[in-house]
């Protein structure tokens, strides 16, 4: 009698383990198919960058159809002409535009045209910031134009750019094609 019970228990355990394995497999498949599609759709809706986004798509995602005016005389961008190491390129952006008052700087973006993801940084300013000034390091994939775009609180955009020759890539190169 105990022999029959043990066989029934083994059968029950085997069935339980198989059902558990099938359930986990189905759940993983469901997640792989539906969650990734949902997450990708959410990224598109929320304005997050897409994989291998072009600079045109980045500009459209960030600024829509707004006109970007020249920032010459308003924005000063300092970068080396030749970056020996694209993994550590010093950049300084100084905007002579106000950070307080009726019309003021709200954001400053640093964008590298030929990077896999062009938007490298976004800085926000408040009246307590004092001035719109940033000094940092960026990574560049290849020789490219680097843009500094200043967004005013009324939606106006000003930009300057400078070309940097990169001798050693600091990150993955975007796909060619």
PDB file of C-alpha atoms in Angstrom:
ATOM      1  CA  UNK A   1       0.000   0.000   0.000  1.00  0.00           C
ATOM      2  CA  UNK A   2       2.793   2.493   0.863  1.00  0.00           C
ATOM      3  CA  UNK A   3       4.461   1.593  -2.438  1.00  0.00           C
ATOM      4  CA  UNK A   4       1.355   2.716  -4.355  1.00  0.00           C
ATOM      5  CA  UNK A   5       1.127   5.946  -2.339  1.00  0.00           C
ATOM      6  CA  UNK A   6       4.789   6.799  -3.072  1.00  0.00           C
ATOM      7  CA  UNK A   7       4.196   6.261  -6.806  1.00  0.00           C
ATOM      8  CA  UNK A   8       1.165   8.566  -6.653  1.00  0.00           C
ATOM      9  CA  UNK A   9       3.186  11.208  -4.766  1.00  0.00           C
ATOM     10  CA  UNK A  10       6.044  11.017  -7.287  1.00  0.00           C
ATOM     11  CA  UNK A  11       3.576  11.413 -10.095  1.00  0.00           C
ATOM     12  CA  UNK A  12       2.020  14.407  -8.341  1.00  0.00           C
ATOM     13  CA  UNK A  13       5.436  16.001  -7.751  1.00  0.00           C
ATOM     14  CA  UNK A  14       6.421  15.480 -11.383  1.00  0.00           C
ATOM     15  CA  UNK A  15       3.193  17.015 -12.602  1.00  0.00           C
ATOM     16  CA  UNK A  16       3.621  19.950 -10.218  1.00  0.00           C
ATOM     17  CA  UNK A  17       7.217  20.578 -11.357  1.00  0.00           C
ATOM     18  CA  UNK A  18       6.232  20.351 -15.026  1.00  0.00           C
ATOM     19  CA  UNK A  19       3.292  22.705 -14.561  1.00  0.00           C
ATOM     20  CA  UNK A  20       5.494  25.161 -12.672  1.00  0.00           C
ATOM     21  CA  UNK A  21       8.115  25.060 -15.438  1.00  0.00           C
ATOM     22  CA  UNK A  22       5.479  25.624 -18.126  1.00  0.00           C
ATOM     23  CA  UNK A  23       3.938  28.514 -16.156  1.00  0.00           C
ATOM     24  CA  UNK A  24       7.310  30.221 -15.672  1.00  0.00           C
ATOM     25  CA  UNK A  25       8.126  29.749 -19.361  1.00  0.00           C
ATOM     26  CA  UNK A  26       4.817  31.237 -20.459  1.00  0.00           C
ATOM     27  CA  UNK A  27       5.206  34.175 -18.077  1.00  0.00           C
ATOM     28  CA  UNK A  28       8.708  34.880 -19.416  1.00  0.00           C
ATOM     29  CA  UNK A  29       7.458  34.701 -23.007  1.00  0.00           C
ATOM     30  CA  UNK A  30       4.550  37.012 -22.210  1.00  0.00           C
ATOM     31  CA  UNK A  31       6.917  39.521 -20.588  1.00  0.00           C
ATOM     32  CA  UNK A  32       9.383  39.362 -23.474  1.00  0.00           C
ATOM     33  CA  UNK A  33       6.727  39.993 -26.110  1.00  0.00           C
ATOM     34  CA  UNK A  34       4.247  42.350 -24.472  1.00  0.00           C
ATOM     35  CA  UNK A  35       6.268  44.309 -21.912  1.00  0.00           C
ATOM     36  CA  UNK A  36       9.040  45.277 -24.340  1.00  0.00           C
ATOM     37  CA  UNK A  37       6.472  46.444 -26.893  1.00  0.00           C
ATOM     38  CA  UNK A  38       4.645  48.409 -24.196  1.00  0.00           C
ATOM     39  CA  UNK A  39       7.887  49.916 -22.846  1.00  0.00           C
ATOM     40  CA  UNK A  40       8.993  50.940 -26.352  1.00  0.00           C
ATOM     41  CA  UNK A  41       5.606  52.557 -26.982  1.00  0.00           C
ATOM     42  CA  UNK A  42       5.786  54.341 -23.631  1.00  0.00           C
ATOM     43  CA  UNK A  43       9.268  55.659 -24.477  1.00  0.00           C
ATOM     44  CA  UNK A  44       7.882  57.108 -27.716  1.00  0.00           C
ATOM     45  CA  UNK A  45       4.965  58.739 -25.919  1.00  0.00           C
ATOM     46  CA  UNK A  46       6.927  60.105 -22.960  1.00  0.00           C
ATOM     47  CA  UNK A  47       9.664  61.690 -25.054  1.00  0.00           C
ATOM     48  CA  UNK A  48      12.457  59.331 -24.042  1.00  0.00           C
ATOM     49  CA  UNK A  49      15.233  58.787 -26.582  1.00  0.00           C
ATOM     50  CA  UNK A  50      14.919  55.879 -28.971  1.00  0.00           C
ATOM     51  CA  UNK A  51      17.861  53.537 -29.674  1.00  0.00           C
ATOM     52  CA  UNK A  52      20.216  55.027 -32.267  1.00  0.00           C
ATOM     53  CA  UNK A  53      18.198  58.240 -32.479  1.00  0.00           C
ATOM     54  CA  UNK A  54      19.293  60.740 -35.142  1.00  0.00           C
ATOM     55  CA  UNK A  55      20.044  64.346 -34.224  1.00  0.00           C
ATOM     56  CA  UNK A  56      17.014  65.447 -36.255  1.00  0.00           C
ATOM     57  CA  UNK A  57      14.757  63.117 -34.254  1.00  0.00           C
ATOM     58  CA  UNK A  58      16.313  64.352 -31.008  1.00  0.00           C
ATOM     59  CA  UNK A  59      15.717  67.987 -31.920  1.00  0.00           C
ATOM     60  CA  UNK A  60      12.126  67.192 -32.944  1.00  0.00           C
ATOM     61  CA  UNK A  61      11.511  65.225 -29.709  1.00  0.00           C
ATOM     62  CA  UNK A  62      12.925  67.989 -27.511  1.00  0.00           C
ATOM     63  CA  UNK A  63      11.735  71.112 -29.275  1.00  0.00           C
ATOM     64  CA  UNK A  64       8.948  70.110 -31.648  1.00  0.00           C
ATOM     65  CA  UNK A  65       8.599  72.506 -34.582  1.00  0.00           C
ATOM     66  CA  UNK A  66       9.924  75.553 -32.732  1.00  0.00           C
ATOM     67  CA  UNK A  67      12.496  77.664 -34.561  1.00  0.00           C
ATOM     68  CA  UNK A  68      16.041  77.572 -33.210  1.00  0.00           C
ATOM     69  CA  UNK A  69      17.652  81.016 -33.547  1.00  0.00           C
ATOM     70  CA  UNK A  70      21.352  81.737 -33.659  1.00  0.00           C
ATOM     71  CA  UNK A  71      22.830  82.260 -30.224  1.00  0.00           C
ATOM     72  CA  UNK A  72      25.942  84.066 -31.465  1.00  0.00           C
ATOM     73  CA  UNK A  73      26.723  86.858 -29.034  1.00  0.00           C
ATOM     74  CA  UNK A  74      24.385  85.317 -26.426  1.00  0.00           C
ATOM     75  CA  UNK A  75      25.964  81.905 -25.860  1.00  0.00           C
ATOM     76  CA  UNK A  76      29.663  81.096 -25.646  1.00  0.00           C
ATOM     77  CA  UNK A  77      30.744  77.459 -26.084  1.00  0.00           C
ATOM     78  CA  UNK A  78      34.308  76.357 -25.375  1.00  0.00           C
ATOM     79  CA  UNK A  79      35.572  72.995 -26.640  1.00  0.00           C
ATOM     80  CA  UNK A  80      38.958  71.851 -27.914  1.00  0.00           C
ATOM     81  CA  UNK A  81      39.332  71.827 -31.709  1.00  0.00           C
ATOM     82  CA  UNK A  82      40.930  68.378 -31.454  1.00  0.00           C
ATOM     83  CA  UNK A  83      39.935  65.927 -28.739  1.00  0.00           C
ATOM     84  CA  UNK A  84      42.674  63.320 -28.273  1.00  0.00           C
ATOM     85  CA  UNK A  85      40.331  61.173 -26.149  1.00  0.00           C
ATOM     86  CA  UNK A  86      36.632  61.252 -27.028  1.00  0.00           C
ATOM     87  CA  UNK A  87      35.851  59.701 -23.648  1.00  0.00           C
ATOM     88  CA  UNK A  88      36.697  62.881 -21.753  1.00  0.00           C
ATOM     89  CA  UNK A  89      36.140  66.142 -23.607  1.00  0.00           C
ATOM     90  CA  UNK A  90      35.939  69.327 -21.545  1.00  0.00           C
ATOM     91  CA  UNK A  91      33.120  71.718 -22.436  1.00  0.00           C
ATOM     92  CA  UNK A  92      32.075  75.070 -21.039  1.00  0.00           C
ATOM     93  CA  UNK A  93      28.859  76.841 -21.959  1.00  0.00           C
ATOM     94  CA  UNK A  94      28.180  80.384 -20.757  1.00  0.00           C
ATOM     95  CA  UNK A  95      24.962  82.170 -21.738  1.00  0.00           C
ATOM     96  CA  UNK A  96      24.756  85.911 -21.216  1.00  0.00           C
ATOM     97  CA  UNK A  97      20.969  85.608 -21.068  1.00  0.00           C
ATOM     98  CA  UNK A  98      19.171  86.302 -17.749  1.00  0.00           C
ATOM     99  CA  UNK A  99      18.129  83.486 -15.376  1.00  0.00           C
ATOM    100  CA  UNK A 100      15.531  85.629 -13.620  1.00  0.00           C
ATOM    101  CA  UNK A 101      12.926  88.179 -14.661  1.00  0.00           C
ATOM    102  CA  UNK A 102      10.021  88.015 -17.084  1.00  0.00           C
ATOM    103  CA  UNK A 103      11.978  86.197 -19.794  1.00  0.00           C
ATOM    104  CA  UNK A 104      14.762  83.941 -18.561  1.00  0.00           C
ATOM    105  CA  UNK A 105      16.781  80.808 -19.288  1.00  0.00           C
ATOM    106  CA  UNK A 106      14.998  77.673 -18.139  1.00  0.00           C
ATOM    107  CA  UNK A 107      17.122  74.900 -19.708  1.00  0.00           C
ATOM    108  CA  UNK A 108      20.436  74.349 -21.456  1.00  0.00           C
ATOM    109  CA  UNK A 109      20.992  71.248 -23.624  1.00  0.00           C
ATOM    110  CA  UNK A 110      24.279  69.833 -24.919  1.00  0.00           C
ATOM    111  CA  UNK A 111      23.840  67.822 -28.115  1.00  0.00           C
ATOM    112  CA  UNK A 112      26.469  65.944 -30.171  1.00  0.00           C
ATOM    113  CA  UNK A 113      25.248  65.413 -33.721  1.00  0.00           C
ATOM    114  CA  UNK A 114      26.988  62.096 -34.441  1.00  0.00           C
ATOM    115  CA  UNK A 115      26.669  60.307 -31.098  1.00  0.00           C
ATOM    116  CA  UNK A 116      24.428  57.237 -30.838  1.00  0.00           C
ATOM    117  CA  UNK A 117      22.205  59.254 -28.499  1.00  0.00           C
ATOM    118  CA  UNK A 118      22.786  62.906 -29.408  1.00  0.00           C
ATOM    119  CA  UNK A 119      21.462  64.605 -26.257  1.00  0.00           C
ATOM    120  CA  UNK A 120      24.351  64.446 -23.806  1.00  0.00           C
ATOM    121  CA  UNK A 121      23.032  66.655 -21.018  1.00  0.00           C
ATOM    122  CA  UNK A 122      20.176  68.877 -19.912  1.00  0.00           C
ATOM    123  CA  UNK A 123      20.642  71.504 -17.216  1.00  0.00           C
ATOM    124  CA  UNK A 124      17.811  73.430 -15.574  1.00  0.00           C
ATOM    125  CA  UNK A 125      18.156  76.912 -14.121  1.00  0.00           C
ATOM    126  CA  UNK A 126      16.264  78.912 -11.499  1.00  0.00           C
ATOM    127  CA  UNK A 127      16.708  82.523 -10.379  1.00  0.00           C
ATOM    128  CA  UNK A 128      18.907  81.146  -7.563  1.00  0.00           C
ATOM    129  CA  UNK A 129      21.361  79.828 -10.177  1.00  0.00           C
ATOM    130  CA  UNK A 130      22.817  83.291 -10.639  1.00  0.00           C
ATOM    131  CA  UNK A 131      23.745  82.753 -14.284  1.00  0.00           C
ATOM    132  CA  UNK A 132      23.442  80.177 -17.028  1.00  0.00           C
ATOM    133  CA  UNK A 133      26.919  78.664 -16.858  1.00  0.00           C
ATOM    134  CA  UNK A 134      27.983  75.009 -17.140  1.00  0.00           C
ATOM    135  CA  UNK A 135      31.414  73.394 -17.146  1.00  0.00           C
ATOM    136  CA  UNK A 136      31.600  69.601 -17.503  1.00  0.00           C
ATOM    137  CA  UNK A 137      33.040  66.729 -19.529  1.00  0.00           C
ATOM    138  CA  UNK A 138      31.271  64.862 -22.308  1.00  0.00           C
ATOM    139  CA  UNK A 139      31.875  61.727 -24.380  1.00  0.00           C
ATOM    140  CA  UNK A 140      32.059  61.897 -28.148  1.00  0.00           C
ATOM    141  CA  UNK A 141      31.923  58.967 -30.575  1.00  0.00           C
ATOM    142  CA  UNK A 142      33.574  60.624 -33.563  1.00  0.00           C
ATOM    143  CA  UNK A 143      34.343  63.983 -35.141  1.00  0.00           C
ATOM    144  CA  UNK A 144      31.128  65.947 -34.785  1.00  0.00           C
ATOM    145  CA  UNK A 145      29.404  69.248 -34.235  1.00  0.00           C
ATOM    146  CA  UNK A 146      28.505  69.869 -30.594  1.00  0.00           C
ATOM    147  CA  UNK A 147      25.520  72.151 -29.983  1.00  0.00           C
ATOM    148  CA  UNK A 148      24.549  74.156 -26.952  1.00  0.00           C
ATOM    149  CA  UNK A 149      20.826  74.953 -27.066  1.00  0.00           C
ATOM    150  CA  UNK A 150      19.325  77.391 -24.564  1.00  0.00           C
ATOM    151  CA  UNK A 151      15.575  77.220 -23.952  1.00  0.00           C
ATOM    152  CA  UNK A 152      13.921  80.320 -22.540  1.00  0.00           C
ATOM    153  CA  UNK A 153      10.839  80.165 -20.289  1.00  0.00           C
ATOM    154  CA  UNK A 154       8.723  81.635 -23.111  1.00  0.00           C
ATOM    155  CA  UNK A 155       9.744  78.799 -25.467  1.00  0.00           C
ATOM    156  CA  UNK A 156      12.345  80.679 -27.534  1.00  0.00           C
ATOM    157  CA  UNK A 157      15.419  78.661 -28.471  1.00  0.00           C
ATOM    158  CA  UNK A 158      18.967  79.851 -29.115  1.00  0.00           C
ATOM    159  CA  UNK A 159      21.860  77.661 -30.240  1.00  0.00           C
ATOM    160  CA  UNK A 160      25.534  77.728 -31.068  1.00  0.00           C
ATOM    161  CA  UNK A 161      27.719  74.883 -32.270  1.00  0.00           C
ATOM    162  CA  UNK A 162      31.360  74.021 -32.615  1.00  0.00           C
ATOM    163  CA  UNK A 163      33.039  71.222 -34.537  1.00  0.00           C
ATOM    164  CA  UNK A 164      35.354  68.915 -32.596  1.00  0.00           C
ATOM    165  CA  UNK A 165      37.758  66.497 -34.259  1.00  0.00           C
ATOM    166  CA  UNK A 166      37.930  63.282 -32.227  1.00  0.00           C
ATOM    167  CA  UNK A 167      41.041  61.107 -32.678  1.00  0.00           C
ATOM    168  CA  UNK A 168      40.019  58.194 -30.391  1.00  0.00           C
ATOM    169  CA  UNK A 169      36.330  57.378 -29.963  1.00  0.00           C
ATOM    170  CA  UNK A 170      34.950  57.751 -26.460  1.00  0.00           C
ATOM    171  CA  UNK A 171      31.861  55.582 -27.018  1.00  0.00           C
ATOM    172  CA  UNK A 172      30.169  53.266 -29.485  1.00  0.00           C
ATOM    173  CA  UNK A 173      29.838  54.604 -32.962  1.00  0.00           C
ATOM    174  CA  UNK A 174      26.340  54.915 -34.382  1.00  0.00           C
ATOM    175  CA  UNK A 175      25.364  52.423 -37.079  1.00  0.00           C
ATOM    176  CA  UNK A 176      26.534  53.413 -40.537  1.00  0.00           C
ATOM    177  CA  UNK A 177      23.951  53.509 -43.256  1.00  0.00           C
TER     178      UNK A 177
END
